[in-house]
Coordinates of C-alpha atoms in Angstrom, one line a residue:
M1 CA -33.2 63.3 45.2
S2 CA -32.9 66.7 43.4
R3 CA -35.2 68.1 46.0
L4 CA -32.8 67.1 48.8
L5 CA -30.0 68.7 46.8
V6 CA -31.9 72.0 46.7
V7 CA -32.4 71.8 50.5
F8 CA -28.7 71.0 51.0
I9 CA -27.6 73.9 48.9
I10 CA -30.1 76.3 50.5
A11 CA -28.9 75.2 54.0
A12 CA -25.3 75.8 52.8
G13 CA -26.3 79.2 51.5
A14 CA -28.0 80.1 54.8
C15 CA -24.6 80.2 56.5
L16 CA -23.3 82.8 54.1
I17 CA -23.0 86.4 54.9
S18 CA -23.1 89.3 52.5
P19 CA -19.3 89.8 51.8
V20 CA -19.2 86.2 50.5
R21 CA -21.7 87.0 47.8
A22 CA -19.0 89.2 46.2
Q23 CA -16.9 86.1 45.7
P24 CA -17.3 84.0 42.5
A25 CA -20.4 81.8 42.8
Q26 CA -18.5 78.6 42.1
A27 CA -15.9 79.2 44.8
T28 CA -18.6 80.1 47.3
L29 CA -20.5 77.0 46.6
K30 CA -17.4 74.8 46.9
A31 CA -16.6 76.5 50.3
A32 CA -20.2 75.9 51.4
L33 CA -20.1 72.2 50.4
L34 CA -16.7 71.8 52.2
Y35 CA -18.2 73.3 55.3
R36 CA -21.3 71.0 55.1
F37 CA -19.1 67.9 54.5
V38 CA -17.5 68.5 57.8
Q39 CA -20.8 69.1 59.6
Y40 CA -22.2 65.8 58.3
S41 CA -19.0 63.7 59.0
E42 CA -17.8 62.2 62.3
W43 CA -14.3 61.3 63.2
S44 CA -14.5 57.8 64.8
D45 CA -11.1 58.0 66.6
N46 CA -9.7 61.1 68.1
P47 CA -12.0 63.8 66.9
P48 CA -10.3 67.2 66.6
A49 CA -11.0 69.7 69.3
Q50 CA -11.2 72.4 66.6
Q51 CA -11.2 72.0 62.8
H52 CA -8.3 73.3 60.8
Y53 CA -9.4 73.7 57.2
C54 CA -6.6 73.8 54.6
I55 CA -7.2 75.1 51.1
A56 CA -4.4 74.5 48.7
Q57 CA -3.7 77.4 46.4
D58 CA -7.3 78.3 45.7
T59 CA -7.8 81.9 47.0
G60 CA -11.5 82.0 45.9
V61 CA -12.5 79.0 48.0
F62 CA -10.2 80.2 50.9
N63 CA -11.8 83.6 51.0
S64 CA -15.3 82.2 50.8
L65 CA -14.7 79.6 53.5
T66 CA -13.0 82.2 55.8
E67 CA -16.2 84.4 55.5
I68 CA -18.5 81.4 56.1
L69 CA -16.7 80.2 59.2
A70 CA -16.2 83.7 60.7
K71 CA -13.5 82.6 63.1
Q72 CA -15.3 79.4 64.2
A73 CA -12.3 77.4 62.9
Q74 CA -8.9 77.9 61.6
V75 CA -8.6 78.3 57.8
S76 CA -5.2 78.2 56.1
L77 CA -4.2 78.9 52.5
L78 CA -1.5 76.4 51.6
T79 CA 1.3 77.2 49.1
A80 CA 3.3 74.0 49.7
A81 CA 2.4 70.4 50.5
D82 CA 4.6 70.4 53.6
Q83 CA 2.4 72.9 55.3
A84 CA -0.5 70.4 55.7
S85 CA 0.7 68.6 58.8
E86 CA -1.9 70.2 61.2
C87 CA -4.8 70.1 58.7
T88 CA -8.0 68.2 59.7
V89 CA -9.7 69.1 56.5
L90 CA -7.9 69.4 53.1
Y91 CA -9.2 70.8 49.8
L92 CA -7.1 70.3 46.7
T93 CA -7.8 71.5 43.1
A94 CA -7.6 69.0 40.3
E95 CA -4.3 70.3 39.2
L96 CA -2.7 69.9 42.6
A97 CA -4.3 66.5 43.4
S98 CA -2.6 65.1 40.3
K99 CA 0.9 66.0 41.6
P100 CA 2.6 63.4 43.8
E101 CA 3.7 65.8 46.6
W102 CA 0.1 66.8 47.0
S103 CA -1.7 63.5 46.3
Q104 CA 0.2 61.8 49.1
L105 CA -1.6 64.1 51.6
L106 CA -4.8 62.3 50.7
Q107 CA -3.6 59.2 52.5
A108 CA -3.4 60.7 56.0
S109 CA -5.9 59.3 58.4
D110 CA -7.8 61.7 60.6
R111 CA -8.1 64.2 57.7
L112 CA -11.2 64.7 55.7
T113 CA -10.2 65.2 52.1
V114 CA -11.9 66.9 49.2
V115 CA -10.6 67.2 45.6
E116 CA -11.9 68.7 42.4
G117 CA -12.6 66.2 39.6
A118 CA -14.7 63.2 38.8
E119 CA -11.9 60.6 38.9
L120 CA -9.3 62.0 41.4
F121 CA -11.5 61.3 44.4
R122 CA -11.1 57.5 43.7
Q123 CA -7.3 57.9 44.2
G124 CA -7.6 58.7 47.8
A125 CA -9.9 61.6 48.6
M126 CA -13.2 61.1 50.4
F127 CA -15.1 63.6 48.3
G128 CA -14.8 64.7 44.7
L129 CA -16.4 67.9 43.5
I130 CA -17.7 68.0 39.9
A131 CA -18.5 71.2 38.1
E132 CA -21.6 70.8 36.0
P133 CA -23.7 73.4 34.2
N134 CA -25.3 75.6 36.8
R135 CA -24.3 73.5 39.8
I136 CA -21.6 71.5 41.5
S137 CA -22.3 67.9 42.3
F138 CA -20.2 65.6 44.5
R139 CA -19.1 62.0 44.7
V140 CA -18.2 60.1 47.9
N141 CA -15.5 57.4 48.3
L142 CA -17.2 55.7 51.3
T143 CA -14.6 52.9 51.3
I144 CA -11.7 55.3 52.0
A145 CA -13.8 57.3 54.5
R146 CA -14.4 54.2 56.5
Q147 CA -10.9 53.0 56.2
Q148 CA -9.7 56.3 57.6
G149 CA -12.1 56.2 60.5
F150 CA -14.9 58.5 59.4
H151 CA -18.7 58.0 59.6
L152 CA -20.6 59.9 57.0
S153 CA -24.2 60.9 57.5
A154 CA -26.8 59.0 55.5
Q155 CA -28.5 62.3 54.7
M156 CA -25.4 63.5 53.0
L157 CA -24.8 60.2 51.2
K158 CA -28.3 60.5 49.7
L159 CA -27.2 63.7 48.0
A160 CA -24.1 62.3 46.4
K161 CA -24.1 61.7 42.7
E162 CA -22.1 58.6 43.1
I163 CA -20.9 56.5 46.1
H164 CA -17.8 54.5 45.5

């Protein structure tokens, strides 16, 4: 399984261009994982014509993802929860995900959701990112993903540290 994780991370890194390397490594890795989560997920009903990634108050991840996507999709840096109405992909830090005005955004269908933290993803997000020494792992809430109309690739699920 660790060999597949290395392949996944290398593939994520392959889409990076040199300006991103100046960003902090952790933010760049989170952005690359977010990008790959979308690539390996399918919207069952009403797939969006174009993805709209929303990064809530994390400028490092926002800058890294903007560089990775290079105008392939819209990326917005949210400063308030009420700005998320058009988001198809939402990323919340652990601090924001624990606040009610932000955590309610995790319940929206047709929105792929990613949060930081080992436990917060069980409260409504599809993916949880966990910082570990020298890497970031992820957990998947497959039940919520299916309830909200998403099909997640088996290849990606093999890389998850935990599937809930």
